[in-house]
mmCIF file of C-alpha atoms in Angstrom:
data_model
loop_
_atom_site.group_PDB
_atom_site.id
_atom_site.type_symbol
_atom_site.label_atom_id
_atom_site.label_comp_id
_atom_site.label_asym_id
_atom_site.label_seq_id
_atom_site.Cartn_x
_atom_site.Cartn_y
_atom_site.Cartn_z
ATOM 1 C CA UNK A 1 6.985 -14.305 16.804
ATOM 2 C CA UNK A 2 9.856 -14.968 14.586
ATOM 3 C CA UNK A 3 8.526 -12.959 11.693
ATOM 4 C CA UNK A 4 7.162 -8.937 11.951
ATOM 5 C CA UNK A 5 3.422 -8.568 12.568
ATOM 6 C CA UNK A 6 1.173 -6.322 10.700
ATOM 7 C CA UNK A 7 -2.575 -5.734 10.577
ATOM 8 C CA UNK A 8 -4.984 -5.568 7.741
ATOM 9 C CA UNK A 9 -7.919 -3.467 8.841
ATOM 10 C CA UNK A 10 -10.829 -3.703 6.559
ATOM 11 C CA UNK A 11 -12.495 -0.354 7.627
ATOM 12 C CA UNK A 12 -15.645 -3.273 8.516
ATOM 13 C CA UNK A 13 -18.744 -0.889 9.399
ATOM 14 C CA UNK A 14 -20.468 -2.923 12.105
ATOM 15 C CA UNK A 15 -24.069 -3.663 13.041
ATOM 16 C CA UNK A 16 -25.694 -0.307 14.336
ATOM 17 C CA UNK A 17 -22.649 1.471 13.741
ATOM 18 C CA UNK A 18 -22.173 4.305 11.360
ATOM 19 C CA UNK A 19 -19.227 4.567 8.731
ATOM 20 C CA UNK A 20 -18.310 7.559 10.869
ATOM 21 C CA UNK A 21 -17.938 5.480 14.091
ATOM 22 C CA UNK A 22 -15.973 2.489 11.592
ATOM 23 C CA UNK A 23 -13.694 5.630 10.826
ATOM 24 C CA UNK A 24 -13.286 6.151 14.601
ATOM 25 C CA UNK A 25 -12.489 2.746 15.177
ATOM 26 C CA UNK A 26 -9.698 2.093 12.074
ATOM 27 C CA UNK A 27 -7.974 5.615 13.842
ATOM 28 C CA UNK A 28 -7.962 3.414 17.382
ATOM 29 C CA UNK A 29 -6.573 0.199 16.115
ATOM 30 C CA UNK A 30 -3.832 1.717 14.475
ATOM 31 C CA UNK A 31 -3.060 3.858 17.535
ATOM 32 C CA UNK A 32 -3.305 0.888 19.432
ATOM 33 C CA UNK A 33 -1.030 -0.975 16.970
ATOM 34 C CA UNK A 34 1.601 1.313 16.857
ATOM 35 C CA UNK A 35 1.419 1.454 20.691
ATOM 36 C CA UNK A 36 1.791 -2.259 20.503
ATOM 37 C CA UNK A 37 4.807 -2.714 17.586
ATOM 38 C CA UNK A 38 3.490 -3.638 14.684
ATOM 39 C CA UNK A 39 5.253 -3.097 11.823
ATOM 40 C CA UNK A 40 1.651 -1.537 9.464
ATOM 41 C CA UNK A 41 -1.344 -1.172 9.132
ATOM 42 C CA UNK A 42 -2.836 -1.698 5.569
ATOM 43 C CA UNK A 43 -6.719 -0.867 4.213
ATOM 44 C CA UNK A 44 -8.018 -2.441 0.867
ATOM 45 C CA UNK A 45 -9.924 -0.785 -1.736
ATOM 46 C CA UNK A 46 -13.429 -2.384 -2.059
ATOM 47 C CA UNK A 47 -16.414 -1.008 -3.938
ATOM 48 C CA UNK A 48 -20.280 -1.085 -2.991
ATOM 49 C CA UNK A 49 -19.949 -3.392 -0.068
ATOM 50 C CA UNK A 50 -22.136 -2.100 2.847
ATOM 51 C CA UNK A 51 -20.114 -3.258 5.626
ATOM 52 C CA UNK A 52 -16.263 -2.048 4.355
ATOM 53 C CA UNK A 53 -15.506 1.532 4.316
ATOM 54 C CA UNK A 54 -12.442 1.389 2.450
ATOM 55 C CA UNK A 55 -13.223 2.734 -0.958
ATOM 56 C CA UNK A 56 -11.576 5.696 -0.738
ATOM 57 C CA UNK A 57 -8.756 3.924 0.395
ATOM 58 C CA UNK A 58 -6.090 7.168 0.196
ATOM 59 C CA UNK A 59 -8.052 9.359 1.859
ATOM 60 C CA UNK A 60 -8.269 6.732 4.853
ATOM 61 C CA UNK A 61 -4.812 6.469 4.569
ATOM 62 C CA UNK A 62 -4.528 10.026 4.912
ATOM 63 C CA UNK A 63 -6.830 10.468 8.007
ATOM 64 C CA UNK A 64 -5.047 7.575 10.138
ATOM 65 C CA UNK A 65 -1.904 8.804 9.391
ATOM 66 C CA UNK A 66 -2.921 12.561 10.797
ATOM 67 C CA UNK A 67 -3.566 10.594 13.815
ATOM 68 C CA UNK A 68 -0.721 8.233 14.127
ATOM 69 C CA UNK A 69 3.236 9.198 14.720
ATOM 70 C CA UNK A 70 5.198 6.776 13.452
ATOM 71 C CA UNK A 71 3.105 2.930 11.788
ATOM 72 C CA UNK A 72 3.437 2.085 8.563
ATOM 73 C CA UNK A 73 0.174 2.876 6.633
ATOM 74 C CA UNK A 74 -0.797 1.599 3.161
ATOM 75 C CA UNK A 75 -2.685 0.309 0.686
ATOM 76 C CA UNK A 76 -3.361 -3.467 0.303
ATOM 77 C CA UNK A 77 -4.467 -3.012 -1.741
ATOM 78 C CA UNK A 78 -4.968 -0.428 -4.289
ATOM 79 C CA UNK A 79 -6.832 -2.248 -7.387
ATOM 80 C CA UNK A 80 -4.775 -0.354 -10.047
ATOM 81 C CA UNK A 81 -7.353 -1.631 -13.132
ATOM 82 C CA UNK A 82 -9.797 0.939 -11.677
ATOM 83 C CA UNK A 83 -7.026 3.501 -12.106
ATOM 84 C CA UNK A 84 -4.827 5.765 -14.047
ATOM 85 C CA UNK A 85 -1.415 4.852 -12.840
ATOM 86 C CA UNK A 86 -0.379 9.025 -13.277
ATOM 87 C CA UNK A 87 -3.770 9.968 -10.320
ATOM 88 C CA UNK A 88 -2.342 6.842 -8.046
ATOM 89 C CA UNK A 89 0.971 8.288 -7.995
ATOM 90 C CA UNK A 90 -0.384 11.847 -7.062
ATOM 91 C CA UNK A 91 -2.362 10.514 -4.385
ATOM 92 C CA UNK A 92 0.569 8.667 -2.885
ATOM 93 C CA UNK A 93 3.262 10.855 -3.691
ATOM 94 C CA UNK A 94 1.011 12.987 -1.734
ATOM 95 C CA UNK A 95 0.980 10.874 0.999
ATOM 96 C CA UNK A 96 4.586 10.107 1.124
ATOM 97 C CA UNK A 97 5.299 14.134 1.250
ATOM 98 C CA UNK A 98 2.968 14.633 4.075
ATOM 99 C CA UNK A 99 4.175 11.288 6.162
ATOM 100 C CA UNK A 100 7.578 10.800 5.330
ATOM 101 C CA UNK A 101 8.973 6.811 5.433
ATOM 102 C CA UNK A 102 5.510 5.999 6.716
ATOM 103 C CA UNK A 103 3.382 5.055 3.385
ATOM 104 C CA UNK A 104 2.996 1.501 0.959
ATOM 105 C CA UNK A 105 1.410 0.543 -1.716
ATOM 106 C CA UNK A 106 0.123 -2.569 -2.335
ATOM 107 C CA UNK A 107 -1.347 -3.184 -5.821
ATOM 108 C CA UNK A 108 -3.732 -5.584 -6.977
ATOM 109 C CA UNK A 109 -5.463 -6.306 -10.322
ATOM 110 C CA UNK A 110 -8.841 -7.428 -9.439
ATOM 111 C CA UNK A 111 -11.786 -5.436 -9.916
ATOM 112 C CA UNK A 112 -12.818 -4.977 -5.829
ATOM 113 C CA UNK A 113 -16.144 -4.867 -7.101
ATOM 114 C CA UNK A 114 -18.556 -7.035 -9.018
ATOM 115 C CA UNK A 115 -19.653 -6.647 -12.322
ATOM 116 C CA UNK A 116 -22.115 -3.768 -12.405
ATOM 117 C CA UNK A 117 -20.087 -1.750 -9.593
ATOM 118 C CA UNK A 118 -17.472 -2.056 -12.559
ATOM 119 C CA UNK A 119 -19.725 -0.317 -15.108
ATOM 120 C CA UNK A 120 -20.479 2.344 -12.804
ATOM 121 C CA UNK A 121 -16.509 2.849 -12.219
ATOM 122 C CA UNK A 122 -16.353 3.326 -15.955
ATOM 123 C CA UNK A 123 -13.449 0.531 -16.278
ATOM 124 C CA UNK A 124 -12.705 -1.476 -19.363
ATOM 125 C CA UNK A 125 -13.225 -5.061 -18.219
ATOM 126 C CA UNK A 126 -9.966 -5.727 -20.350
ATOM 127 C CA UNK A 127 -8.261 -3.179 -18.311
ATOM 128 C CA UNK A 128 -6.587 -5.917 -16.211
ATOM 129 C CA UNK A 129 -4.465 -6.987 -18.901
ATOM 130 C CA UNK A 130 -2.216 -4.102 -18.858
ATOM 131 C CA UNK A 131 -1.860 -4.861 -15.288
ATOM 132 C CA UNK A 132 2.563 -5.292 -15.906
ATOM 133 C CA UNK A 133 2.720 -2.135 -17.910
ATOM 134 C CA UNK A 134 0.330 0.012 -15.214
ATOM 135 C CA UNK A 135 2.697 -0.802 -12.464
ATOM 136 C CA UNK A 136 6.183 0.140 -14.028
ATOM 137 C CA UNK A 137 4.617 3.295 -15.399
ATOM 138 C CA UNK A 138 3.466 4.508 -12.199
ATOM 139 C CA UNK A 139 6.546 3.310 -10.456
ATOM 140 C CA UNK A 140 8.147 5.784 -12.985
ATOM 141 C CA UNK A 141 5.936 8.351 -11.756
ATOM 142 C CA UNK A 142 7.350 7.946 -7.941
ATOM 143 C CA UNK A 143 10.944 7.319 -9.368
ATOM 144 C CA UNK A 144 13.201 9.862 -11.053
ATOM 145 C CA UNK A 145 12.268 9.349 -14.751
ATOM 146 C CA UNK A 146 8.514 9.252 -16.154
ATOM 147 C CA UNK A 147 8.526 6.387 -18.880
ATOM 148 C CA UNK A 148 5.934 9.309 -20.340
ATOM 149 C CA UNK A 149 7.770 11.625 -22.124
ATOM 150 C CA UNK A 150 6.513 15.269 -20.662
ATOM 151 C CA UNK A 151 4.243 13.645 -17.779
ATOM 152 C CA UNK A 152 5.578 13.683 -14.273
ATOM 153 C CA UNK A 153 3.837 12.907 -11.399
ATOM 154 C CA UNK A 154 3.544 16.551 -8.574
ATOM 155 C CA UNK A 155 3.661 15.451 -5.601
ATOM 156 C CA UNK A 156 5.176 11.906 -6.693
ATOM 157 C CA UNK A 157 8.214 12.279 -8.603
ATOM 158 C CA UNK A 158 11.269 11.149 -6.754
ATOM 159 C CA UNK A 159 9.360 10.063 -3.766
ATOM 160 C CA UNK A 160 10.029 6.481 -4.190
ATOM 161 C CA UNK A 161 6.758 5.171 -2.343
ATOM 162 C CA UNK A 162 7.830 1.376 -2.057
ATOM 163 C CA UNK A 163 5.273 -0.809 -4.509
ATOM 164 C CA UNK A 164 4.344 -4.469 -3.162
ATOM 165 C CA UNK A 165 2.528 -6.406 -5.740
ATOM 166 C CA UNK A 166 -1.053 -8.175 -4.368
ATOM 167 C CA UNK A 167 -1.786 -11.738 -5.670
ATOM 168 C CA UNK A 168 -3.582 -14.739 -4.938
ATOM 169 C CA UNK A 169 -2.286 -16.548 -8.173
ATOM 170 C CA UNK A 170 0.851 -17.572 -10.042
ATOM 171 C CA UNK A 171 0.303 -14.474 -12.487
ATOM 172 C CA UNK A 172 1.344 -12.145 -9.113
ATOM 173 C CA UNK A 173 3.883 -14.255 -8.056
ATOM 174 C CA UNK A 174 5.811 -14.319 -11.440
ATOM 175 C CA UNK A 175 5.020 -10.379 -11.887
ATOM 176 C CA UNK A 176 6.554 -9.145 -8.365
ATOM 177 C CA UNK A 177 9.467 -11.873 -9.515
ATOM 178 C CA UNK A 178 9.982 -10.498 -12.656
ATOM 179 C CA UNK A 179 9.890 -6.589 -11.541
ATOM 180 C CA UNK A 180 12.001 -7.426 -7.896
ATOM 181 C CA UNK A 181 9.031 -5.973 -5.758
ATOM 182 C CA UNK A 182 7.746 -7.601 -2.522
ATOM 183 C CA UNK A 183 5.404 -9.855 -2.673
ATOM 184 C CA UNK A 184 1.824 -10.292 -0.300
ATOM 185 C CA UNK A 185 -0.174 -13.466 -0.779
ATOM 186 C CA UNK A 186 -4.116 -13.266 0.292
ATOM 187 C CA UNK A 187 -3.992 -16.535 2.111
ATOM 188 C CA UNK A 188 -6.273 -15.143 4.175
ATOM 189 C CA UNK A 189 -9.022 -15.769 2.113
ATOM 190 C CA UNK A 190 -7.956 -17.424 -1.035
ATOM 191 C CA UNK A 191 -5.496 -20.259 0.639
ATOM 192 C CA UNK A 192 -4.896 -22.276 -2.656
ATOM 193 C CA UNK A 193 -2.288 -21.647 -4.459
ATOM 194 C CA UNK A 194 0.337 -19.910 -1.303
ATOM 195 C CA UNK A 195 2.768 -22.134 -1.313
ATOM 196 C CA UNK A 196 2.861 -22.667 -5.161
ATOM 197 C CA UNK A 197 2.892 -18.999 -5.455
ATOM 198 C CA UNK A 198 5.845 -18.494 -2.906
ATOM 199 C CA UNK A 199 7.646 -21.154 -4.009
ATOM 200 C CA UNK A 200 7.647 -19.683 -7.977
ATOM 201 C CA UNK A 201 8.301 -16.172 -6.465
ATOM 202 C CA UNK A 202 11.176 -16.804 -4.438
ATOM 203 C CA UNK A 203 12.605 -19.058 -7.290
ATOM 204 C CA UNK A 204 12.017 -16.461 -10.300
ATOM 205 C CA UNK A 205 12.766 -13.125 -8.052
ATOM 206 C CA UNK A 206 15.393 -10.996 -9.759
ATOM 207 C CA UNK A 207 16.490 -7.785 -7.714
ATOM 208 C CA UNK A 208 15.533 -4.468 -8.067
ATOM 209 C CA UNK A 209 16.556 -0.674 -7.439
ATOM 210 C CA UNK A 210 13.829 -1.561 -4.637
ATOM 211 C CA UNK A 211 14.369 -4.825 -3.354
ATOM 212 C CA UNK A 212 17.814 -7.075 -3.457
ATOM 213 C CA UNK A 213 16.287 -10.166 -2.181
ATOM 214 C CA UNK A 214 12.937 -12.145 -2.484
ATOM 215 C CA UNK A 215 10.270 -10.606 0.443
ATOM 216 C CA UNK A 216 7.090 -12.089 1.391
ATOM 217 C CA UNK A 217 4.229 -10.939 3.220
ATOM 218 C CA UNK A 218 1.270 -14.003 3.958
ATOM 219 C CA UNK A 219 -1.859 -13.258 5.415
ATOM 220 C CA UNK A 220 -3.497 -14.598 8.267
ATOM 221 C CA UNK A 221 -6.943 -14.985 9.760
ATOM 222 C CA UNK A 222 -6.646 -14.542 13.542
ATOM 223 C CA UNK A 223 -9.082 -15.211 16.245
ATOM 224 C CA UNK A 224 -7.594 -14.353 20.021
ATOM 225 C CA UNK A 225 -9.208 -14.572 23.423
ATOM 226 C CA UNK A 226 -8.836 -15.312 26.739
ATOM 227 C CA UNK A 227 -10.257 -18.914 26.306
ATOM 228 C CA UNK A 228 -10.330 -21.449 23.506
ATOM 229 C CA UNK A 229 -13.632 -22.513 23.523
ATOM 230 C CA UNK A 230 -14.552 -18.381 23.411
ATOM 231 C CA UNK A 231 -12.352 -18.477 20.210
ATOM 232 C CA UNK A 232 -13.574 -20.687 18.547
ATOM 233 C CA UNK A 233 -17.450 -19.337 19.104
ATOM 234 C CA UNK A 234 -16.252 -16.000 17.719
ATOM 235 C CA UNK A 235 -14.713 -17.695 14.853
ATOM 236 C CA UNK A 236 -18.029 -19.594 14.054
ATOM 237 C CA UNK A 237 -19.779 -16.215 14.318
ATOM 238 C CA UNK A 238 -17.644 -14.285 11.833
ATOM 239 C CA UNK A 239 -18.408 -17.173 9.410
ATOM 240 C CA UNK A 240 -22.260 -17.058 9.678
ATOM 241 C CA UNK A 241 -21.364 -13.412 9.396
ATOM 242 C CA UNK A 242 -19.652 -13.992 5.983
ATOM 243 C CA UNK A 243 -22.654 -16.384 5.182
ATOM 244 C CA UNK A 244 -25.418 -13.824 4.989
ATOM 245 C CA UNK A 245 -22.878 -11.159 3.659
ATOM 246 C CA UNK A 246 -21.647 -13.598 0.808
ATOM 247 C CA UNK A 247 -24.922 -15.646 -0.138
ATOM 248 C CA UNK A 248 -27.845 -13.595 1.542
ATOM 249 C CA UNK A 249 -28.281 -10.996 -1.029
ATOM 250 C CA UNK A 250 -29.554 -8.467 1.204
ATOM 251 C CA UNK A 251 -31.052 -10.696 3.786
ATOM 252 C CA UNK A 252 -29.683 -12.006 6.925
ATOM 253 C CA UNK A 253 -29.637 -15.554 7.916
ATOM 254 C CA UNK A 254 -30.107 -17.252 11.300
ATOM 255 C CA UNK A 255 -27.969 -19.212 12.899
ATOM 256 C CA UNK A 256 -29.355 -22.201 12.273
ATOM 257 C CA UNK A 257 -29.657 -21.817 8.720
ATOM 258 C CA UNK A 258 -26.333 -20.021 8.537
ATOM 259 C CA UNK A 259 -25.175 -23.510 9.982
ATOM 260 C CA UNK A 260 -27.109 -25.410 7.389
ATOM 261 C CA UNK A 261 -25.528 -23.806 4.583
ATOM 262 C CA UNK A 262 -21.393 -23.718 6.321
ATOM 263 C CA UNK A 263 -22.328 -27.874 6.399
ATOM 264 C CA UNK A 264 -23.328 -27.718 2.966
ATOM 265 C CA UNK A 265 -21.469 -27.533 -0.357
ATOM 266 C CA UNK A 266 -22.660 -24.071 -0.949
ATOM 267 C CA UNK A 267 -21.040 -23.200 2.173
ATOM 268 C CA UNK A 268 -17.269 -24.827 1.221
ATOM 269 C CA UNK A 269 -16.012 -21.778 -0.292
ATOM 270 C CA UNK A 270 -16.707 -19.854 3.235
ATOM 271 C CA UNK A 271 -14.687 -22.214 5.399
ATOM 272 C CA UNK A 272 -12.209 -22.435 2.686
ATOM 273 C CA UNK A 273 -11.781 -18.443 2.956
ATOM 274 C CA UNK A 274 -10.688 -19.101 6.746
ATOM 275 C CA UNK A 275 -8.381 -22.045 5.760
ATOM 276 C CA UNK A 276 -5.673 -20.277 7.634
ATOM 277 C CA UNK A 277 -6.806 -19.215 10.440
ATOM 278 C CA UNK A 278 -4.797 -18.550 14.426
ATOM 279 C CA UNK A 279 -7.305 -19.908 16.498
ATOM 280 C CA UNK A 280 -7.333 -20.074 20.755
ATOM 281 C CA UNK A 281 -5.213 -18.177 23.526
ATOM 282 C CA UNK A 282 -2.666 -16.115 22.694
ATOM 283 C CA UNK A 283 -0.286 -18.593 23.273
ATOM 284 C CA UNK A 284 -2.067 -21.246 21.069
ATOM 285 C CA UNK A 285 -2.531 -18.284 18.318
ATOM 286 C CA UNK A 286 1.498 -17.393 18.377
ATOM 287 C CA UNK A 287 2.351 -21.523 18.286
ATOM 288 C CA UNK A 288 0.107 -21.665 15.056
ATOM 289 C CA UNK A 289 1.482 -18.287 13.497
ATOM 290 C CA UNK A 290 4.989 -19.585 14.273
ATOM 291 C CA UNK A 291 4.104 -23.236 11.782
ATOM 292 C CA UNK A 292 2.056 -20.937 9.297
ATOM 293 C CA UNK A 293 5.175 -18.625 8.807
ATOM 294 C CA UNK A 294 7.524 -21.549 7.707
ATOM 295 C CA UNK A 295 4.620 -23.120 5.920
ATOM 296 C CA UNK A 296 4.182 -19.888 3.770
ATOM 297 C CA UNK A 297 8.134 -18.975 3.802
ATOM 298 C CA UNK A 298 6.815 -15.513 5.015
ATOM 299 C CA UNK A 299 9.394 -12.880 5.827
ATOM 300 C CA UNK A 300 6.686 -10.904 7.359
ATOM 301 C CA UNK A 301 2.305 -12.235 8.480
ATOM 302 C CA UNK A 302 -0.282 -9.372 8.111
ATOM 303 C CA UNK A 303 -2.975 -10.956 10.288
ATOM 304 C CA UNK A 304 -6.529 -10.118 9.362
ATOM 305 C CA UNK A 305 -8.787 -10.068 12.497
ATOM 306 C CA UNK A 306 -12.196 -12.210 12.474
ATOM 307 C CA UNK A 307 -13.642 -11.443 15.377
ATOM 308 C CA UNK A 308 -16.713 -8.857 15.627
ATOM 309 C CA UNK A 309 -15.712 -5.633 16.311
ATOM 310 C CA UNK A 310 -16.573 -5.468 20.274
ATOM 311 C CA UNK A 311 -13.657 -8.250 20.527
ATOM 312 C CA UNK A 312 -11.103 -7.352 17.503
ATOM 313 C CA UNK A 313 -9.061 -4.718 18.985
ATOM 314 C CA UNK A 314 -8.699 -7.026 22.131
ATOM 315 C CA UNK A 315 -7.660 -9.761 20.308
ATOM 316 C CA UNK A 316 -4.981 -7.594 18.535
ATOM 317 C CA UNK A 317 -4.032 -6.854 21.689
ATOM 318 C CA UNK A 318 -3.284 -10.300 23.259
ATOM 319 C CA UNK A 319 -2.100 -11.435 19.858
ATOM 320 C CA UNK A 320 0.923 -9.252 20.596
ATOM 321 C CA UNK A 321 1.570 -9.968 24.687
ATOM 322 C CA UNK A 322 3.227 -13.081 23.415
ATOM 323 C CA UNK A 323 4.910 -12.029 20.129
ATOM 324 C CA UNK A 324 8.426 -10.192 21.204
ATOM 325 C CA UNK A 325 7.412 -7.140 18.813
ATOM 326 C CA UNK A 326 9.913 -5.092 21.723
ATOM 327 C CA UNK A 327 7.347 -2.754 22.357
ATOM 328 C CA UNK A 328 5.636 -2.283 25.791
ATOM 329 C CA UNK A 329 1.582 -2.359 25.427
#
């Protein structure tokens, strides 16, 4: 690969399995990653969805981290709306004392959630709107001087966790511009706007304490094995997956009908999500990661596996035989 390699790992709690065992599972990937070379591992925060165990998302930082030496771990991302910006930096400046150099934090300003889950969460559906002004005052709280007179963050103050700024719009791309933060673009399921996005960021970016030049991270569907034709079935299984966990509404479709409905406008949005997608052998995965880096003028990819979870760790694993990360598997 020309670009680093890291791993979004959506905590996915799989058929028959226990959140426990998904636990068990995030701990091995990012073993296995780290082992492997790449760069982090990030978890997003998601809210009363029965297959992502994520919510928490600092404590799950946390955990990993106890069992990991030296990966990257973060957020990606942390939905700041559902927040107080002064309990985010405590939870991270937390993190960042007990792991050292190891901990991000990716910040998005979308619910996570739907509408009710929001209600339950107690946030102000205009609470998005202060979006700009939540992020510089907790980036107070980790830096030396608290733009609230009296509050500091303990842990957080002076710990510095980096900030990278979540988006799948223009509004991101101008806000991580405008404050000189890094930039991730969730092309891995909202494709339409990345190069737009990028092109605006890159363009408007003025440095920062943090950041001197323009950084972007793109995400990535991936979907590795030892076969193409096996790739591609897996691949057509995670989107019936995403079929009955999108549009089912509690109830599980068959194949068929899961079929139906990907061939039907209903279905679009769904095939859309995987627009971007590293499908085939490793080698055939690596060549299309290679184009889709220049395409999104990524400085870094965070690939997002597809696969179930009996074949994602394997094709994390392949993934890197053939992408130079300089570490021995």
């Amino acid at each position: 690969m020309t670009v680093p390699l890291s791993i979004l790992d959506l905590a996915h709690i799989g058929e028959g399995e226990t959140v426990r065992e998904s636990f068990d599972r995030s701990v091995a990937l990012a073993q296995r990653a780290e082992q492997l070379g790449y760069r982090r591992v990030w978890y997003a925060e998601h809210h009363n969805m029965g297959t992502i165990a994520s919510s928490a998302t600092a404590v799950l930082i946390a955990h990993v981290a106890a069992n990991t030496e030296r990966i990257r771990l973060g957020a990606g991302g942390v939905m700041l709306p559902n927040h107080a910006p002064l309990t985010i930096a405590e939870q991270f400046g937390t993190l960042e004392t007990l792991h050292p150099g190891r901990i991000d934090l990716g910040l998005g300003r979308a619910p996570g959630s739907d509408q009710q889950t929001m209600r339950a969460m107690r946030r102000d559906p205009a609470s998005a709107e202060s979006f700009p002004q939540d992020v510089q005052e907790l980036q107070g709280y980790l830096g030396e001087e608290s733009l609230i007179p009296g509050v500091n963050a303990t842990p957080g103050r002076g710990t510095h966790v980096p900030l990278y700024i979540l988006g799948s719009s223009l509004f991101g791309a101008r806000l991580a511009a405008a404050l000189g933060l890094p930039y991730a673009f969730a092309s891995h399921f909202a494709p339409g706007a990345l190069q737009d996005a990028v092109t605006i960021y890159r363009r408007e970016f003025r440095p920062s304490a943090q950041l001197s030049e323009p950084y972007v991270i793109a995400g990535v569907n991936i979907v590795v094995a030892d076969t193409t034709e096996e790739a591609e079935l897996q691949l057509l299984a995670a989107r019936r997956a995403r079929v009955s966990l999108l549009l089912g509404r509690g109830r599980t479709f068959t194949d068929e009908e899961a079929d139906m409905i990907l061939e039907a406008p209903a279905g679009q949005q769904i095939r859309q999500m995987t627009h971007y997608s590293a499908v085939g052998t490793p080698a055939e995965a690596r060549e299309y990661l290679d184009k889709f880096a220049v395409h999104a003028q990524a400085d870094e990819l965070i690939v997002a596996s597809a696969n179930d979870r009996n074949s994602w760790l394997r094709s994390y694993e392949l993934l890197a035989e053939v992408s130079d990360m300089g570490v021995p598997a």
